[in-house]
PDB file of C-alpha atoms and ligand atoms in Angstrom:
ATOM      1  CA  MET A   1     -13.318  -5.991 -16.327  1.00 86.00           C
ATOM      2  CA  ALA A   2     -11.355  -6.341 -13.092  1.00 93.00           C
ATOM      3  CA  PHE A   3     -10.919  -3.356 -10.780  1.00 97.00           C
ATOM      4  CA  LEU A   4      -7.156  -3.723 -11.168  1.00 98.00           C
ATOM      5  CA  ASP A   5      -5.870  -5.815 -14.028  1.00 98.00           C
ATOM      6  CA  VAL A   6      -2.151  -6.554 -14.156  1.00 98.00           C
ATOM      7  CA  LYS A   7      -1.139  -8.323 -17.352  1.00 97.00           C
ATOM      8  CA  GLY A   8       2.270  -9.867 -17.895  1.00 97.00           C
ATOM      9  CA  ILE A   9       4.349  -7.176 -16.197  1.00 98.00           C
ATOM     10  CA  THR A  10       8.092  -7.569 -16.452  1.00 98.00           C
ATOM     11  CA  LYS A  11      10.982  -5.624 -14.936  1.00 98.00           C
ATOM     12  CA  VAL A  12      14.609  -6.139 -15.862  1.00 97.00           C
ATOM     13  CA  PHE A  13      17.528  -4.612 -13.925  1.00 96.00           C
ATOM     14  CA  GLY A  14      20.683  -4.989 -16.008  1.00 93.00           C
ATOM     15  CA  GLY A  15      20.798  -8.726 -16.629  1.00 89.00           C
ATOM     16  CA  LEU A  16      18.415  -9.622 -13.807  1.00 94.00           C
ATOM     17  CA  VAL A  17      14.745 -10.268 -14.598  1.00 96.00           C
ATOM     18  CA  ALA A  18      13.358  -9.183 -11.214  1.00 97.00           C
ATOM     19  CA  VAL A  19       9.714  -9.628 -12.261  1.00 98.00           C
ATOM     20  CA  ASP A  20       8.947 -11.934 -15.148  1.00 97.00           C
ATOM     21  CA  ASN A  21       5.568 -11.846 -16.874  1.00 97.00           C
ATOM     22  CA  VAL A  22       3.458 -11.549 -13.701  1.00 98.00           C
ATOM     23  CA  THR A  23      -0.328 -11.451 -14.152  1.00 98.00           C
ATOM     24  CA  PHE A  24      -2.962 -10.901 -11.505  1.00 97.00           C
ATOM     25  CA  HIS A  25      -6.208  -9.118 -10.904  1.00 98.00           C
ATOM     26  CA  VAL A  26      -7.918  -7.592  -7.915  1.00 98.00           C
ATOM     27  CA  GLU A  27     -11.642  -7.009  -7.541  1.00 97.00           C
ATOM     28  CA  LYS A  28     -13.166  -4.100  -5.665  1.00 96.00           C
ATOM     29  CA  GLY A  29     -13.326  -4.778  -1.928  1.00 96.00           C
ATOM     30  CA  GLU A  30     -10.910  -7.709  -1.972  1.00 96.00           C
ATOM     31  CA  ILE A  31      -7.881  -8.274   0.220  1.00 97.00           C
ATOM     32  CA  VAL A  32      -5.268  -9.850  -2.032  1.00 97.00           C
ATOM     33  CA  SER A  33      -1.788 -10.830  -0.856  1.00 97.00           C
ATOM     34  CA  ILE A  34       1.390 -11.176  -2.855  1.00 97.00           C
ATOM     35  CA  ILE A  35       3.832 -13.465  -1.132  1.00 95.00           C
ATOM     36  CA  GLY A  36       7.164 -15.078  -1.914  1.00 94.00           C
ATOM     37  CA  PRO A  37      10.626 -15.649  -0.435  1.00 92.00           C
ATOM     38  CA  ASN A  38      13.127 -12.802   0.001  1.00 91.00           C
ATOM     39  CA  GLY A  39      14.106 -11.222  -3.293  1.00 92.00           C
ATOM     40  CA  ALA A  40      11.151 -12.813  -5.127  1.00 94.00           C
ATOM     41  CA  GLY A  41      10.160  -9.487  -6.712  1.00 96.00           C
ATOM     42  CA  LYS A  42       7.241  -8.384  -4.509  1.00 96.00           C
ATOM     43  CA  THR A  43       8.424  -4.855  -3.806  1.00 95.00           C
ATOM     44  CA  THR A  44       9.349  -4.444  -7.464  1.00 97.00           C
ATOM     45  CA  VAL A  45       5.726  -5.305  -8.332  1.00 97.00           C
ATOM     46  CA  PHE A  46       4.557  -2.575  -5.903  1.00 96.00           C
ATOM     47  CA  ASN A  47       7.051  -0.150  -7.409  1.00 96.00           C
ATOM     48  CA  MET A  48       5.628  -0.812 -10.867  1.00 97.00           C
ATOM     49  CA  LEU A  49       2.038  -0.467  -9.648  1.00 97.00           C
ATOM     50  CA  THR A  50       2.837   2.896  -8.052  1.00 95.00           C
ATOM     51  CA  GLY A  51       4.883   4.344 -10.919  1.00 95.00           C
ATOM     52  CA  VAL A  52       8.215   4.251  -9.083  1.00 95.00           C
ATOM     53  CA  TYR A  53       9.547   1.924 -11.776  1.00 96.00           C
ATOM     54  CA  GLU A  54       8.562   1.875 -15.433  1.00 95.00           C
ATOM     55  CA  ILE A  55       7.526  -1.546 -16.657  1.00 97.00           C
ATOM     56  CA  ASP A  56       9.523  -3.189 -19.432  1.00 97.00           C
ATOM     57  CA  LYS A  57       6.608  -5.275 -20.710  1.00 97.00           C
ATOM     58  CA  GLY A  58       2.928  -5.771 -19.972  1.00 97.00           C
ATOM     59  CA  GLU A  59       0.005  -3.622 -18.932  1.00 97.00           C
ATOM     60  CA  ILE A  60      -1.596  -2.324 -15.755  1.00 97.00           C
ATOM     61  CA  LEU A  61      -5.246  -1.302 -16.041  1.00 97.00           C
ATOM     62  CA  PHE A  62      -7.086   0.388 -13.195  1.00 97.00           C
ATOM     63  CA  GLU A  63     -10.852   0.700 -13.655  1.00 96.00           C
ATOM     64  CA  GLY A  64     -10.234  -0.159 -17.298  1.00 95.00           C
ATOM     65  CA  GLU A  65      -7.698   2.628 -17.897  1.00 96.00           C
ATOM     66  CA  PRO A  66      -3.979   2.030 -18.467  1.00 97.00           C
ATOM     67  CA  ILE A  67      -1.861   3.429 -15.639  1.00 96.00           C
ATOM     68  CA  HIS A  68       1.495   1.763 -16.276  1.00 94.00           C
ATOM     69  CA  ASN A  69       4.397   4.154 -16.672  1.00 92.00           C
ATOM     70  CA  HIS A  70       2.367   7.049 -15.294  1.00 95.00           C
ATOM     71  CA  THR A  71       4.105   9.162 -12.661  1.00 95.00           C
ATOM     72  CA  PRO A  72       3.695   8.247  -8.972  1.00 94.00           C
ATOM     73  CA  GLN A  73       1.687  11.435  -8.472  1.00 92.00           C
ATOM     74  CA  GLU A  74      -0.703  10.597 -11.336  1.00 94.00           C
ATOM     75  CA  ILE A  75      -1.209   7.115  -9.911  1.00 95.00           C
ATOM     76  CA  VAL A  76      -1.995   8.453  -6.434  1.00 93.00           C
ATOM     77  CA  LYS A  77      -4.453  10.891  -8.029  1.00 93.00           C
ATOM     78  CA  ALA A  78      -6.059   7.984  -9.898  1.00 95.00           C
ATOM     79  CA  GLY A  79      -6.685   6.294  -6.538  1.00 95.00           C
ATOM     80  CA  ILE A  80      -3.804   3.933  -5.712  1.00 96.00           C
ATOM     81  CA  SER A  81      -1.765   4.727  -2.626  1.00 94.00           C
ATOM     82  CA  ARG A  82       0.808   2.803  -0.615  1.00 91.00           C
ATOM     83  CA  THR A  83       2.665   2.385   2.621  1.00 87.00           C
ATOM     84  CA  PHE A  84       6.328   1.403   2.844  1.00 82.00           C
ATOM     85  CA  GLN A  85       8.245  -1.520   4.274  1.00 77.00           C
ATOM     86  CA  ASN A  86      10.115   0.881   6.543  1.00 76.00           C
ATOM     87  CA  ILE A  87       7.685   3.393   7.958  1.00 79.00           C
ATOM     88  CA  ARG A  88       8.128   6.726   6.189  1.00 83.00           C
ATOM     89  CA  LEU A  89       6.689   9.460   8.348  1.00 86.00           C
ATOM     90  CA  PHE A  90       7.874  12.906   9.328  1.00 89.00           C
ATOM     91  CA  PRO A  91       8.717  11.979  12.938  1.00 88.00           C
ATOM     92  CA  ASN A  92       9.055  15.580  14.078  1.00 90.00           C
ATOM     93  CA  LEU A  93       5.725  16.669  12.647  1.00 90.00           C
ATOM     94  CA  ARG A  94       2.429  16.206  14.406  1.00 93.00           C
ATOM     95  CA  VAL A  95       0.200  13.278  13.522  1.00 94.00           C
ATOM     96  CA  ILE A  96      -2.296  15.540  11.747  1.00 92.00           C
ATOM     97  CA  GLU A  97       0.429  17.194   9.694  1.00 92.00           C
ATOM     98  CA  ASN A  98       1.589  13.784   8.509  1.00 92.00           C
ATOM     99  CA  VAL A  99      -1.949  13.044   7.303  1.00 91.00           C
ATOM    100  CA  LEU A 100      -2.379  16.492   5.731  1.00 90.00           C
ATOM    101  CA  VAL A 101       0.546  15.660   3.458  1.00 84.00           C
ATOM    102  CA  GLY A 102      -1.748  13.059   1.858  1.00 78.00           C
ATOM    103  CA  THR A 103      -4.646  15.479   1.355  1.00 81.00           C
ATOM    104  CA  HIS A 104      -2.437  17.937  -0.505  1.00 76.00           C
ATOM    105  CA  ILE A 105      -2.276  15.719  -3.577  1.00 75.00           C
ATOM    106  CA  HIS A 106      -5.671  17.152  -4.576  1.00 68.00           C
ATOM    107  CA  THR A 107      -5.298  20.799  -3.448  1.00 70.00           C
ATOM    108  CA  LYS A 108      -6.604  23.334  -5.886  1.00 67.00           C
ATOM    109  CA  TYR A 109      -4.717  26.459  -4.816  1.00 62.00           C
ATOM    110  CA  ASN A 110      -1.486  27.473  -6.510  1.00 67.00           C
ATOM    111  CA  PHE A 111       1.910  28.427  -5.137  1.00 66.00           C
ATOM    112  CA  PHE A 112       1.073  32.146  -4.798  1.00 66.00           C
ATOM    113  CA  ALA A 113      -2.131  31.399  -2.909  1.00 67.00           C
ATOM    114  CA  SER A 114      -0.136  29.439  -0.349  1.00 67.00           C
ATOM    115  CA  LEU A 115       2.655  32.029  -0.248  1.00 69.00           C
ATOM    116  CA  PHE A 116       0.279  34.911   0.486  1.00 68.00           C
ATOM    117  CA  ARG A 117      -2.190  32.795   2.449  1.00 74.00           C
ATOM    118  CA  THR A 118      -5.166  34.009   0.453  1.00 74.00           C
ATOM    119  CA  PRO A 119      -8.758  33.403   1.628  1.00 73.00           C
ATOM    120  CA  GLN A 120      -8.960  30.559  -0.937  1.00 75.00           C
ATOM    121  CA  TYR A 121      -5.884  28.961   0.635  1.00 72.00           C
ATOM    122  CA  LYS A 122      -7.224  29.316   4.173  1.00 77.00           C
ATOM    123  CA  GLU A 123     -10.616  27.896   3.217  1.00 79.00           C
ATOM    124  CA  GLU A 124      -9.048  24.917   1.493  1.00 78.00           C
ATOM    125  CA  GLU A 125      -6.672  24.260   4.406  1.00 78.00           C
ATOM    126  CA  ALA A 126      -9.565  24.364   6.886  1.00 83.00           C
ATOM    127  CA  ARG A 127     -11.514  21.878   4.772  1.00 82.00           C
ATOM    128  CA  LEU A 128      -8.528  19.530   4.520  1.00 85.00           C
ATOM    129  CA  THR A 129      -7.825  19.768   8.257  1.00 89.00           C
ATOM    130  CA  VAL A 130     -11.400  18.698   9.015  1.00 89.00           C
ATOM    131  CA  LYS A 131     -10.983  15.836   6.547  1.00 88.00           C
ATOM    132  CA  ALA A 132      -7.713  14.720   8.197  1.00 90.00           C
ATOM    133  CA  ILE A 133      -9.314  14.863  11.662  1.00 92.00           C
ATOM    134  CA  HIS A 134     -12.220  12.706  10.468  1.00 89.00           C
ATOM    135  CA  ILE A 135      -9.830  10.133   9.012  1.00 89.00           C
ATOM    136  CA  LEU A 136      -7.786   9.995  12.228  1.00 91.00           C
ATOM    137  CA  GLU A 137     -10.937   9.658  14.323  1.00 90.00           C
ATOM    138  CA  SER A 138     -12.238   6.913  12.058  1.00 83.00           C
ATOM    139  CA  ILE A 139      -9.096   4.839  12.610  1.00 84.00           C
ATOM    140  CA  GLY A 140      -8.979   5.348  16.353  1.00 85.00           C
ATOM    141  CA  LEU A 141      -6.246   7.987  16.503  1.00 89.00           C
ATOM    142  CA  GLY A 142      -8.523  10.915  17.317  1.00 91.00           C
ATOM    143  CA  ASP A 143      -6.773  11.474  20.644  1.00 93.00           C
ATOM    144  CA  GLN A 144      -3.315  11.594  19.038  1.00 93.00           C
ATOM    145  CA  ILE A 145      -3.962  14.344  16.482  1.00 91.00           C
ATOM    146  CA  ASN A 146      -1.582  16.868  18.056  1.00 94.00           C
ATOM    147  CA  ASN A 147       1.009  14.396  19.258  1.00 94.00           C
ATOM    148  CA  TYR A 148       4.307  14.137  17.384  1.00 95.00           C
ATOM    149  CA  ALA A 149       4.484  11.107  15.107  1.00 92.00           C
ATOM    150  CA  ARG A 150       7.721   9.961  16.774  1.00 94.00           C
ATOM    151  CA  ASN A 151       5.923   9.570  20.124  1.00 95.00           C
ATOM    152  CA  LEU A 152       3.418   6.988  18.896  1.00 93.00           C
ATOM    153  CA  ALA A 153       3.728   3.234  19.325  1.00 88.00           C
ATOM    154  CA  TYR A 154       4.975   1.312  16.290  1.00 85.00           C
ATOM    155  CA  GLY A 155       1.547  -0.064  15.401  1.00 85.00           C
ATOM    156  CA  ASP A 156       0.020   3.410  15.574  1.00 89.00           C
ATOM    157  CA  GLN A 157       2.759   4.843  13.352  1.00 91.00           C
ATOM    158  CA  ARG A 158       1.732   2.252  10.755  1.00 88.00           C
ATOM    159  CA  LYS A 159      -1.830   3.486  11.129  1.00 88.00           C
ATOM    160  CA  ILE A 160      -0.710   7.076  10.445  1.00 91.00           C
ATOM    161  CA  GLU A 161       0.870   5.883   7.202  1.00 91.00           C
ATOM    162  CA  ILE A 162      -2.393   4.196   6.279  1.00 90.00           C
ATOM    163  CA  ALA A 163      -4.319   7.356   7.291  1.00 90.00           C
ATOM    164  CA  ARG A 164      -2.085   9.341   4.942  1.00 91.00           C
ATOM    165  CA  ALA A 165      -2.897   6.886   2.140  1.00 90.00           C
ATOM    166  CA  ILE A 166      -6.631   7.223   2.902  1.00 90.00           C
ATOM    167  CA  ALA A 167      -6.234  11.023   2.839  1.00 89.00           C
ATOM    168  CA  THR A 168      -5.236  10.856  -0.822  1.00 90.00           C
ATOM    169  CA  ASP A 169      -8.758   9.483  -1.522  1.00 90.00           C
ATOM    170  CA  ALA A 170      -7.223   6.122  -2.361  1.00 93.00           C
ATOM    171  CA  LYS A 171      -9.487   3.352  -3.616  1.00 96.00           C
ATOM    172  CA  ILE A 172      -6.724   0.744  -3.482  1.00 97.00           C
ATOM    173  CA  ILE A 173      -4.253   0.735  -0.605  1.00 96.00           C
ATOM    174  CA  LEU A 174      -1.005  -1.187  -1.054  1.00 96.00           C
ATOM    175  CA  LEU A 175       0.503  -2.323   2.226  1.00 94.00           C
ATOM    176  CA  ASP A 176       4.175  -3.329   2.099  1.00 93.00           C
ATOM    177  CA  GLU A 177       4.865  -5.634   5.052  1.00 91.00           C
ATOM    178  CA  PRO A 178       2.604  -3.842   7.504  1.00 89.00           C
ATOM    179  CA  ALA A 179       3.189  -6.437  10.237  1.00 88.00           C
ATOM    180  CA  ALA A 180       7.001  -6.154  10.062  1.00 86.00           C
ATOM    181  CA  GLY A 181       8.403  -5.461  13.516  1.00 82.00           C
ATOM    182  CA  MET A 182       5.057  -5.976  15.233  1.00 83.00           C
ATOM    183  CA  ASN A 183       4.536  -8.217  18.239  1.00 85.00           C
ATOM    184  CA  PRO A 184       1.710 -10.800  18.069  1.00 87.00           C
ATOM    185  CA  GLN A 185      -0.725  -8.480  19.839  1.00 85.00           C
ATOM    186  CA  GLU A 186       0.009  -5.626  17.421  1.00 84.00           C
ATOM    187  CA  SER A 187      -0.338  -8.011  14.443  1.00 86.00           C
ATOM    188  CA  GLU A 188      -3.703  -9.144  15.797  1.00 88.00           C
ATOM    189  CA  GLU A 189      -4.832  -5.522  16.060  1.00 85.00           C
ATOM    190  CA  LEU A 190      -3.514  -4.844  12.537  1.00 86.00           C
ATOM    191  CA  LEU A 191      -5.577  -7.737  11.159  1.00 89.00           C
ATOM    192  CA  ARG A 192      -8.697  -6.249  12.699  1.00 89.00           C
ATOM    193  CA  PHE A 193      -7.810  -2.833  11.328  1.00 87.00           C
ATOM    194  CA  ILE A 194      -7.217  -4.069   7.759  1.00 91.00           C
ATOM    195  CA  ARG A 195     -10.560  -5.911   7.829  1.00 93.00           C
ATOM    196  CA  GLU A 196     -12.247  -2.699   8.974  1.00 90.00           C
ATOM    197  CA  LEU A 197     -10.683  -0.865   6.038  1.00 90.00           C
ATOM    198  CA  ARG A 198     -12.078  -3.487   3.681  1.00 93.00           C
ATOM    199  CA  ASP A 199     -15.496  -3.200   5.318  1.00 93.00           C
ATOM    200  CA  LYS A 200     -15.370   0.548   4.673  1.00 90.00           C
ATOM    201  CA  GLY A 201     -14.967  -0.170   0.965  1.00 93.00           C
ATOM    202  CA  TYR A 202     -11.212  -0.039   0.455  1.00 95.00           C
ATOM    203  CA  THR A 203      -9.461  -2.597  -1.690  1.00 97.00           C
ATOM    204  CA  ILE A 204      -6.242  -3.883  -0.162  1.00 97.00           C
ATOM    205  CA  ILE A 205      -3.146  -5.425  -1.734  1.00 97.00           C
ATOM    206  CA  LEU A 206      -0.727  -6.770   0.798  1.00 96.00           C
ATOM    207  CA  ILE A 207       2.891  -7.897   0.756  1.00 95.00           C
ATOM    208  CA  GLU A 208       3.576  -9.739   3.974  1.00 89.00           C
ATOM    209  CA  HIS A 209       6.039 -12.257   5.369  1.00 87.00           C
ATOM    210  CA  ASP A 210       4.003 -13.086   8.462  1.00 86.00           C
ATOM    211  CA  MET A 211       2.071 -16.133   7.271  1.00 87.00           C
ATOM    212  CA  SER A 212      -0.410 -16.017  10.135  1.00 87.00           C
ATOM    213  CA  VAL A 213      -1.423 -12.537   8.946  1.00 89.00           C
ATOM    214  CA  VAL A 214      -1.534 -13.577   5.276  1.00 92.00           C
ATOM    215  CA  MET A 215      -3.518 -16.779   5.843  1.00 92.00           C
ATOM    216  CA  ASN A 216      -5.943 -15.073   8.188  1.00 92.00           C
ATOM    217  CA  ILE A 217      -6.818 -12.059   6.160  1.00 94.00           C
ATOM    218  CA  SER A 218      -6.450 -12.742   2.445  1.00 96.00           C
ATOM    219  CA  ASP A 219      -9.347 -13.438   0.118  1.00 97.00           C
ATOM    220  CA  ARG A 220      -6.842 -14.658  -2.451  1.00 97.00           C
ATOM    221  CA  ILE A 221      -3.069 -15.048  -2.616  1.00 97.00           C
ATOM    222  CA  TYR A 222      -0.539 -14.826  -5.462  1.00 97.00           C
ATOM    223  CA  VAL A 223       2.875 -16.386  -4.973  1.00 96.00           C
ATOM    224  CA  ILE A 224       6.005 -15.317  -6.812  1.00 96.00           C
ATOM    225  CA  ASP A 225       9.461 -16.843  -6.647  1.00 95.00           C
ATOM    226  CA  HIS A 226      12.539 -15.593  -8.510  1.00 94.00           C
ATOM    227  CA  GLY A 227      10.305 -13.068 -10.296  1.00 96.00           C
ATOM    228  CA  LYS A 228       7.928 -15.702 -11.659  1.00 96.00           C
ATOM    229  CA  GLN A 229       4.383 -16.378 -10.596  1.00 96.00           C
ATOM    230  CA  ILE A 230       4.214 -19.922  -9.228  1.00 95.00           C
ATOM    231  CA  ALA A 231       0.742 -20.135  -7.685  1.00 95.00           C
ATOM    232  CA  GLU A 232      -2.520 -18.376  -7.018  1.00 96.00           C
ATOM    233  CA  GLY A 233      -5.492 -19.364  -4.952  1.00 96.00           C
ATOM    234  CA  LEU A 234      -7.386 -19.300  -1.702  1.00 97.00           C
ATOM    235  CA  PRO A 235      -5.322 -19.329   1.520  1.00 95.00           C
ATOM    236  CA  ALA A 236      -6.031 -23.032   2.130  1.00 94.00           C
ATOM    237  CA  GLU A 237      -4.971 -23.913  -1.431  1.00 95.00           C
ATOM    238  CA  ILE A 238      -1.743 -21.933  -1.116  1.00 94.00           C
ATOM    239  CA  ALA A 239      -0.904 -23.427   2.283  1.00 91.00           C
ATOM    240  CA  SER A 240      -0.989 -26.923   0.806  1.00 91.00           C
ATOM    241  CA  ASN A 241       0.592 -26.131  -2.569  1.00 92.00           C
ATOM    242  CA  GLU A 242       3.735 -28.251  -3.072  1.00 91.00           C
ATOM    243  CA  GLN A 243       5.516 -25.698  -5.250  1.00 90.00           C
ATOM    244  CA  VAL A 244       4.914 -22.955  -2.696  1.00 89.00           C
ATOM    245  CA  ILE A 245       6.149 -25.091   0.182  1.00 88.00           C
ATOM    246  CA  GLU A 246       9.240 -25.952  -1.828  1.00 87.00           C
ATOM    247  CA  ALA A 247       9.924 -22.294  -2.666  1.00 85.00           C
ATOM    248  CA  TYR A 248       9.773 -21.400   1.007  1.00 80.00           C
ATOM    249  CA  LEU A 249      11.937 -24.324   2.058  1.00 69.00           C
ATOM    250  CA  GLY A 250      14.560 -23.332  -0.500  1.00 66.00           C
ATOM    251  CA  GLY A 251      14.047 -26.350  -2.710  1.00 53.00           C
ATOM    252  CA  VAL A 252      14.281 -28.974   0.035  1.00 50.00           C
ATOM    253  CA  LYS A 253      12.180 -31.918  -1.098  1.00 47.00           C
ATOM    254  CA  LYS A 254       9.438 -32.999   1.259  1.00 44.00           C
ATOM    255  CA  ASP A 255      10.552 -36.621   1.355  1.00 45.00           C
ATOM    256  CA  ALA A 256      14.277 -35.866   1.215  1.00 37.00           C
TER     257      ALA A 256
HETATM  258  N1  ATP B   1      16.606  -0.871  -8.210  1.00 80.55           N
HETATM  259  C1  ATP B   1      17.107  -2.099  -8.365  1.00 80.55           C
HETATM  260  N2  ATP B   1      18.236  -2.306  -9.070  1.00 80.55           N
HETATM  261  C2  ATP B   1      18.738  -3.550  -9.235  1.00 80.55           C
HETATM  262  N3  ATP B   1      18.175  -4.658  -8.739  1.00 80.55           N
HETATM  263  C3  ATP B   1      17.055  -4.512  -8.021  1.00 80.55           C
HETATM  264  C4  ATP B   1      16.467  -3.231  -7.789  1.00 80.55           C
HETATM  265  N4  ATP B   1      15.330  -3.405  -7.024  1.00 80.55           N
HETATM  266  C5  ATP B   1      15.236  -4.725  -6.800  1.00 80.55           C
HETATM  267  N5  ATP B   1      16.261  -5.384  -7.378  1.00 80.55           N
HETATM  268  C6  ATP B   1      16.483  -6.830  -7.378  1.00 80.55           C
HETATM  269  O1  ATP B   1      15.290  -7.441  -7.851  1.00 80.55           O
HETATM  270  C7  ATP B   1      15.017  -8.636  -7.134  1.00 80.55           C
HETATM  271  C8  ATP B   1      13.642  -8.529  -6.492  1.00 80.55           C
HETATM  272  O2  ATP B   1      13.711  -7.593  -5.415  1.00 80.55           O
HETATM  273  P1  ATP B   1      12.440  -7.154  -4.566  1.00 80.55           P
HETATM  274  O3  ATP B   1      12.913  -6.118  -3.602  1.00 80.55           O
HETATM  275  O4  ATP B   1      11.332  -6.795  -5.474  1.00 80.55           O
HETATM  276  O5  ATP B   1      12.102  -8.508  -3.802  1.00 80.55           O
HETATM  277  P2  ATP B   1      11.102  -8.739  -2.594  1.00 80.55           P
HETATM  278  O6  ATP B   1      10.302  -9.952  -2.957  1.00 80.55           O
HETATM  279  O7  ATP B   1      10.344  -7.508  -2.294  1.00 80.55           O
HETATM  280  O8  ATP B   1      12.118  -9.078  -1.429  1.00 80.55           O
HETATM  281  P3  ATP B   1      11.995  -8.872   0.168  1.00 80.55           P
HETATM  282  O9  ATP B   1      10.932  -9.813   0.633  1.00 80.55           O
HETATM  283  O10 ATP B   1      13.358  -9.278   0.632  1.00 80.55           O
HETATM  284  O11 ATP B   1      11.672  -7.439   0.398  1.00 80.55           O
HETATM  285  C9  ATP B   1      16.146  -8.811  -6.127  1.00 80.55           C
HETATM  286  O12 ATP B   1      17.095  -9.666  -6.694  1.00 80.55           O
HETATM  287  C10 ATP B   1      16.698  -7.412  -5.982  1.00 80.55           C
HETATM  288  O13 ATP B   1      18.048  -7.435  -5.634  1.00 80.55           O
END
């Protein structure tokens, strides 16, 4: 049984089959990338994995249990959390508050406890604040805890998003184009950071256009084009795969 087992998932929008019978699996502790040209269906796959879209066909099993068509909140609670292509933070909140948002998925107190700030509420909040501080320290943002998210460098804002995902107690973290908008030095730092996450026991699924990031970091790669899976393999296998090269060159034949 794979840690995450995705079997034949399909998503149709009107007449467009955006994702067509895509199958892949991810083992615990792996870094797996999903790549493909623009509009290939990568983000749609993430949206199905995270419950944003219902799937039209197929199955998604996480630790052996079906999670397809569960709500996004249920999926986060099960242990799958994501970041977004365009960073989604609360820019006018402090760094720690942005991370606390992630911890609240598991809070035990009810609405009245938070309204009247009961001892149970205060105790829980204190515990979660300590947890958020530990996460921020562990990813090198310990000195930015009280800064406003908007003041941080782009690469660090990405880290806050990842910290928020960690704060949900995620086991699998889905990263949607984390290197987008980064300069080579920031991408280099991101590579190191993602490897550190893996070394800490997280499983990572990555959508990324920056091939130097993908080829450097992935244990395995799946390639989709026009919604269909066209290849899977090790980075070296994917880099030399004719069909993949053709998909990226827009169908231009090598010897043309
Ligand atoms: N909500 C939607 N309604 C209709 N069509 C959609 C919707 N979401 C995605 N699509 C279409 O599905 C196809 C796949 O889109 P998707 O965003 O998954 O591709 P992608 O591989 O993530 O692309 P990119 O690399 O450009 O982000 C595209 O043709 C897109 O226009």
